GROMACS .gro file of N, CA and C in nm:
model
  255
    1MET      N    1   7.017  -3.834 -21.553
    1MET     CA    2   7.014  -3.875 -21.405
    1MET      C    3   7.166  -3.905 -21.416
    2ASP      N    4   7.180  -3.857 -21.268
    2ASP     CA    5   7.354  -3.870 -21.212
    2ASP      C    6   7.339  -4.026 -21.138
    3LEU      N    7   7.417  -4.090 -21.257
    3LEU     CA    8   7.424  -4.239 -21.257
    3LEU      C    9   7.481  -4.285 -21.108
    4GLN      N   10   7.575  -4.180 -21.034
    4GLN     CA   11   7.682  -4.137 -20.923
    4GLN      C   12   7.593  -4.162 -20.796
    5THR      N   13   7.496  -4.074 -20.802
    5THR     CA   14   7.434  -4.067 -20.661
    5THR      C   15   7.302  -4.130 -20.650
    6PRO      N   16   7.267  -4.192 -20.562
    6PRO     CA   17   7.182  -4.296 -20.556
    6PRO      C   18   7.068  -4.193 -20.563
    7VAL      N   19   6.938  -4.266 -20.621
    7VAL     CA   20   6.774  -4.224 -20.615
    7VAL      C   21   6.739  -4.207 -20.461
    8ARG      N   22   6.676  -4.060 -20.408
    8ARG     CA   23   6.626  -4.098 -20.314
    8ARG      C   24   6.469  -4.101 -20.268
    9ALA      N   25   6.407  -4.182 -20.217
    9ALA     CA   26   6.277  -4.163 -20.209
    9ALA      C   27   6.238  -4.110 -20.104
   10GLN      N   28   6.138  -4.062 -20.117
   10GLN     CA   29   6.033  -3.956 -20.013
   10GLN      C   30   5.909  -4.048 -20.008
   11ALA      N   31   5.885  -4.030 -19.887
   11ALA     CA   32   5.758  -4.046 -19.796
   11ALA      C   33   5.623  -4.072 -19.880
   12PRO      N   34   5.551  -4.123 -19.896
   12PRO     CA   35   5.425  -4.106 -20.016
   12PRO      C   36   5.349  -3.978 -19.928
   13VAL      N   37   5.271  -3.935 -19.986
   13VAL     CA   38   5.220  -3.807 -19.940
   13VAL      C   39   5.062  -3.889 -19.944
   14GLU      N   40   4.986  -3.852 -19.882
   14GLU     CA   41   4.826  -3.967 -19.926
   14GLU      C   42   4.761  -3.902 -20.059
   15GLY      N   43   4.726  -4.027 -20.069
   15GLY     CA   44   4.651  -3.993 -20.189
   15GLY      C   45   4.743  -3.993 -20.323
   16GLU      N   46   4.852  -4.002 -20.278
   16GLU     CA   47   4.972  -3.976 -20.403
   16GLU      C   48   5.033  -4.115 -20.387
   17GLY      N   49   5.104  -4.134 -20.490
   17GLY     CA   50   5.227  -4.279 -20.483
   17GLY      C   51   5.394  -4.212 -20.420
   18LEU      N   52   5.452  -4.284 -20.447
   18LEU     CA   53   5.599  -4.280 -20.389
   18LEU      C   54   5.663  -4.163 -20.523
   19THR      N   55   5.699  -4.062 -20.420
   19THR     CA   56   5.788  -3.952 -20.510
   19THR      C   57   5.935  -3.978 -20.538
   20VAL      N   58   6.019  -3.970 -20.589
   20VAL     CA   59   6.151  -4.007 -20.623
   20VAL      C   60   6.220  -3.850 -20.664
   21SER      N   61   6.306  -3.848 -20.565
   21SER     CA   62   6.407  -3.759 -20.652
   21SER      C   63   6.517  -3.781 -20.722
   22PHE      N   64   6.561  -3.709 -20.808
   22PHE     CA   65   6.690  -3.759 -20.897
   22PHE      C   66   6.752  -3.609 -20.945
   23ARG      N   67   6.898  -3.621 -20.981
   23ARG     CA   68   6.972  -3.500 -21.054
   23ARG      C   69   6.991  -3.524 -21.181
   24ALA      N   70   6.975  -3.425 -21.305
   24ALA     CA   71   6.990  -3.436 -21.435
   24ALA      C   72   7.094  -3.331 -21.461
   25GLU      N   73   7.161  -3.369 -21.554
   25GLU     CA   74   7.253  -3.234 -21.614
   25GLU      C   75   7.174  -3.208 -21.744
   26VAL      N   76   7.158  -3.066 -21.762
   26VAL     CA   77   7.061  -3.052 -21.913
   26VAL      C   78   7.174  -2.896 -21.982
   27PRO      N   79   7.131  -2.911 -22.135
   27PRO     CA   80   7.170  -2.832 -22.182
   27PRO      C   81   7.112  -2.683 -22.158
   28GLU      N   82   7.246  -2.594 -22.127
   28GLU     CA   83   7.205  -2.450 -22.128
   28GLU      C   84   7.062  -2.420 -22.187
   29ALA      N   85   7.060  -2.424 -22.325
   29ALA     CA   86   6.919  -2.382 -22.396
   29ALA      C   87   6.839  -2.432 -22.342
   30LEU      N   88   6.840  -2.569 -22.338
   30LEU     CA   89   6.729  -2.664 -22.251
   30LEU      C   90   6.617  -2.525 -22.147
   31LEU      N   91   6.766  -2.522 -22.013
   31LEU     CA   92   6.720  -2.479 -21.903
   31LEU      C   93   6.681  -2.338 -21.948
   32ALA      N   94   6.775  -2.248 -22.021
   32ALA     CA   95   6.690  -2.105 -22.039
   32ALA      C   96   6.497  -2.105 -22.107
   33SER      N   97   6.531  -2.216 -22.234
   33SER     CA   98   6.416  -2.211 -22.261
   33SER      C   99   6.285  -2.281 -22.164
   34MET      N  100   6.319  -2.371 -22.075
   34MET     CA  101   6.212  -2.378 -21.961
   34MET      C  102   6.184  -2.273 -21.865
   35ARG      N  103   6.292  -2.222 -21.828
   35ARG     CA  104   6.277  -2.085 -21.750
   35ARG      C  105   6.185  -2.000 -21.838
   36GLY      N  106   6.209  -1.929 -21.945
   36GLY     CA  107   6.140  -1.883 -22.019
   36GLY      C  108   5.974  -1.921 -22.001
   37PHE      N  109   5.958  -2.006 -22.028
   37PHE     CA  110   5.812  -2.078 -22.037
   37PHE      C  111   5.753  -2.108 -21.880
   38ILE      N  112   5.874  -2.101 -21.778
   38ILE     CA  113   5.752  -2.087 -21.638
   38ILE      C  114   5.726  -1.965 -21.630
   39GLU      N  115   5.843  -1.841 -21.681
   39GLU     CA  116   5.825  -1.679 -21.631
   39GLU      C  117   5.672  -1.668 -21.733
   40GLN      N  118   5.628  -1.737 -21.856
   40GLN     CA  119   5.508  -1.711 -21.929
   40GLN      C  120   5.406  -1.751 -21.854
   41HIS      N  121   5.403  -1.844 -21.796
   41HIS     CA  122   5.339  -1.918 -21.759
   41HIS      C  123   5.288  -1.978 -21.574
   42PRO      N  124   5.279  -1.855 -21.516
   42PRO     CA  125   5.301  -1.895 -21.382
   42PRO      C  126   5.231  -2.048 -21.292
   43ASN      N  127   5.122  -2.069 -21.359
   43ASN     CA  128   5.070  -2.176 -21.311
   43ASN      C  129   5.143  -2.313 -21.304
   44TRP      N  130   5.239  -2.303 -21.433
   44TRP     CA  131   5.388  -2.429 -21.409
   44TRP      C  132   5.485  -2.378 -21.323
   45ASP      N  133   5.499  -2.505 -21.286
   45ASP     CA  134   5.668  -2.497 -21.208
   45ASP      C  135   5.768  -2.595 -21.250
   46GLN      N  136   5.853  -2.572 -21.256
   46GLN     CA  137   6.002  -2.660 -21.282
   46GLN      C  138   5.945  -2.797 -21.269
   47TYR      N  139   5.889  -2.833 -21.162
   47TYR     CA  140   5.873  -2.958 -21.119
   47TYR      C  141   5.715  -3.047 -21.219
   48ARG      N  142   5.625  -2.932 -21.223
   48ARG     CA  143   5.520  -3.013 -21.274
   48ARG      C  144   5.571  -2.992 -21.476
   49LEU      N  145   5.659  -2.895 -21.456
   49LEU     CA  146   5.676  -2.954 -21.621
   49LEU      C  147   5.785  -3.050 -21.677
   50PHE      N  148   5.794  -3.065 -21.574
   50PHE     CA  149   5.915  -3.181 -21.615
   50PHE      C  150   5.856  -3.304 -21.616
   51GLN      N  151   5.787  -3.341 -21.480
   51GLN     CA  152   5.684  -3.438 -21.485
   51GLN      C  153   5.617  -3.446 -21.620
   52ALA      N  154   5.506  -3.328 -21.682
   52ALA     CA  155   5.483  -3.369 -21.777
   52ALA      C  156   5.522  -3.401 -21.886
   53ALA      N  157   5.684  -3.345 -21.933
   53ALA     CA  158   5.728  -3.337 -22.006
   53ALA      C  159   5.791  -3.491 -22.020
   54LEU      N  160   5.826  -3.536 -21.920
   54LEU     CA  161   5.841  -3.715 -21.868
   54LEU      C  162   5.729  -3.835 -21.928
   55ALA      N  163   5.641  -3.783 -21.863
   55ALA     CA  164   5.536  -3.875 -21.858
   55ALA      C  165   5.494  -3.859 -22.009
   56GLY      N  166   5.467  -3.747 -22.052
   56GLY     CA  167   5.444  -3.748 -22.195
   56GLY      C  168   5.535  -3.813 -22.304
   57PHE      N  169   5.675  -3.782 -22.284
   57PHE     CA  170   5.777  -3.876 -22.376
   57PHE      C  171   5.729  -4.063 -22.369
   58LEU      N  172   5.696  -4.086 -22.255
   58LEU     CA  173   5.689  -4.210 -22.229
   58LEU      C  174   5.547  -4.268 -22.306
   59VAL      N  175   5.436  -4.147 -22.266
   59VAL     CA  176   5.321  -4.239 -22.349
   59VAL      C  177   5.340  -4.193 -22.489
   60GLN      N  178   5.407  -4.074 -22.566
   60GLN     CA  179   5.398  -4.095 -22.695
   60GLN      C  180   5.481  -4.165 -22.759
   61ASN      N  181   5.602  -4.256 -22.674
   61ASN     CA  182   5.690  -4.368 -22.740
   61ASN      C  183   5.633  -4.493 -22.704
   62GLY      N  184   5.493  -4.502 -22.650
   62GLY     CA  185   5.443  -4.654 -22.646
   62GLY      C  186   5.394  -4.689 -22.497
   63LEU      N  187   5.463  -4.645 -22.395
   63LEU     CA  188   5.450  -4.670 -22.253
   63LEU      C  189   5.299  -4.699 -22.237
   64GLY      N  190   5.246  -4.845 -22.236
   64GLY     CA  191   5.079  -4.852 -22.212
   64GLY      C  192   5.036  -4.854 -22.054
   65ASP      N  193   5.066  -4.778 -21.982
   65ASP     CA  194   5.092  -4.739 -21.808
   65ASP      C  195   4.992  -4.640 -21.769
   66ARG      N  196   4.864  -4.682 -21.725
   66ARG     CA  197   4.801  -4.638 -21.686
   66ARG      C  198   4.811  -4.494 -21.589
   67GLU      N  199   4.898  -4.550 -21.495
   67GLU     CA  200   4.921  -4.439 -21.405
   67GLU      C  201   5.044  -4.334 -21.478
   68VAL      N  202   5.084  -4.353 -21.565
   68VAL     CA  203   5.189  -4.270 -21.618
   68VAL      C  204   5.091  -4.170 -21.723
   69THR      N  205   5.037  -4.227 -21.767
   69THR     CA  206   4.894  -4.187 -21.851
   69THR      C  207   4.832  -4.028 -21.784
   70ARG      N  208   4.810  -4.124 -21.670
   70ARG     CA  209   4.711  -4.007 -21.591
   70ARG      C  210   4.807  -3.918 -21.530
   71CYS      N  211   4.912  -3.964 -21.472
   71CYS     CA  212   5.059  -3.855 -21.443
   71CYS      C  213   5.028  -3.720 -21.556
   72TYR      N  214   5.078  -3.754 -21.682
   72TYR     CA  215   5.074  -3.692 -21.795
   72TYR      C  216   4.973  -3.610 -21.812
   73LEU      N  217   4.822  -3.623 -21.821
   73LEU     CA  218   4.684  -3.576 -21.801
   73LEU      C  219   4.686  -3.495 -21.677
   74ALA      N  220   4.677  -3.532 -21.540
   74ALA     CA  221   4.729  -3.450 -21.414
   74ALA      C  222   4.806  -3.334 -21.462
   75ASN      N  223   4.898  -3.322 -21.519
   75ASN     CA  224   4.965  -3.217 -21.521
   75ASN      C  225   4.954  -3.132 -21.639
   76LEU      N  226   4.838  -3.164 -21.761
   76LEU     CA  227   4.801  -3.085 -21.839
   76LEU      C  228   4.680  -3.021 -21.820
   77PHE      N  229   4.606  -3.098 -21.711
   77PHE     CA  230   4.514  -3.055 -21.691
   77PHE      C  231   4.455  -3.045 -21.535
   78PRO      N  232   4.539  -2.958 -21.458
   78PRO     CA  233   4.542  -2.952 -21.324
   78PRO      C  234   4.390  -2.938 -21.238
   79ALA      N  235   4.321  -2.879 -21.329
   79ALA     CA  236   4.171  -2.867 -21.318
   79ALA      C  237   4.099  -2.998 -21.304
   80GLN      N  238   4.121  -3.075 -21.353
   80GLN     CA  239   4.045  -3.226 -21.411
   80GLN      C  240   4.048  -3.339 -21.242
   81ALA      N  241   3.970  -3.282 -21.167
   81ALA     CA  242   4.001  -3.438 -21.049
   81ALA      C  243   4.011  -3.561 -21.121
   82SER      N  244   3.931  -3.570 -21.221
   82SER     CA  245   3.973  -3.748 -21.218
   82SER      C  246   4.118  -3.789 -21.246
   83PHE      N  247   4.172  -3.707 -21.324
   83PHE     CA  248   4.291  -3.735 -21.378
   83PHE      C  249   4.423  -3.747 -21.227
   84ARG      N  250   4.369  -3.706 -21.118
   84ARG     CA  251   4.448  -3.766 -21.011
   84ARG      C  252   4.411  -3.823 -20.935
   85GLN      N  253   4.351  -3.894 -20.963
   85GLN     CA  254   4.267  -4.019 -20.899
   85GLN      C  255   4.313  -4.154 -20.907
   0.00000   0.00000   0.00000
């Protein structure tokens, strides 16, 4: 995350929590891999991939927040409406 740039908060969408946008520098190899994955999996986009990766990292490293777990599962299983509640 670019610590020099303030984080912008967007108005929440009905039924969803607050969305925050930020910028991050990533290595070229990681970006190329992300692009390749998205090209091979058209039901994924950069936002869904990043949300799933970040939530997955937090869940796998012991964060016990239910909302983060829901975000992780909702991105992995978008057809499962119960994870979006």
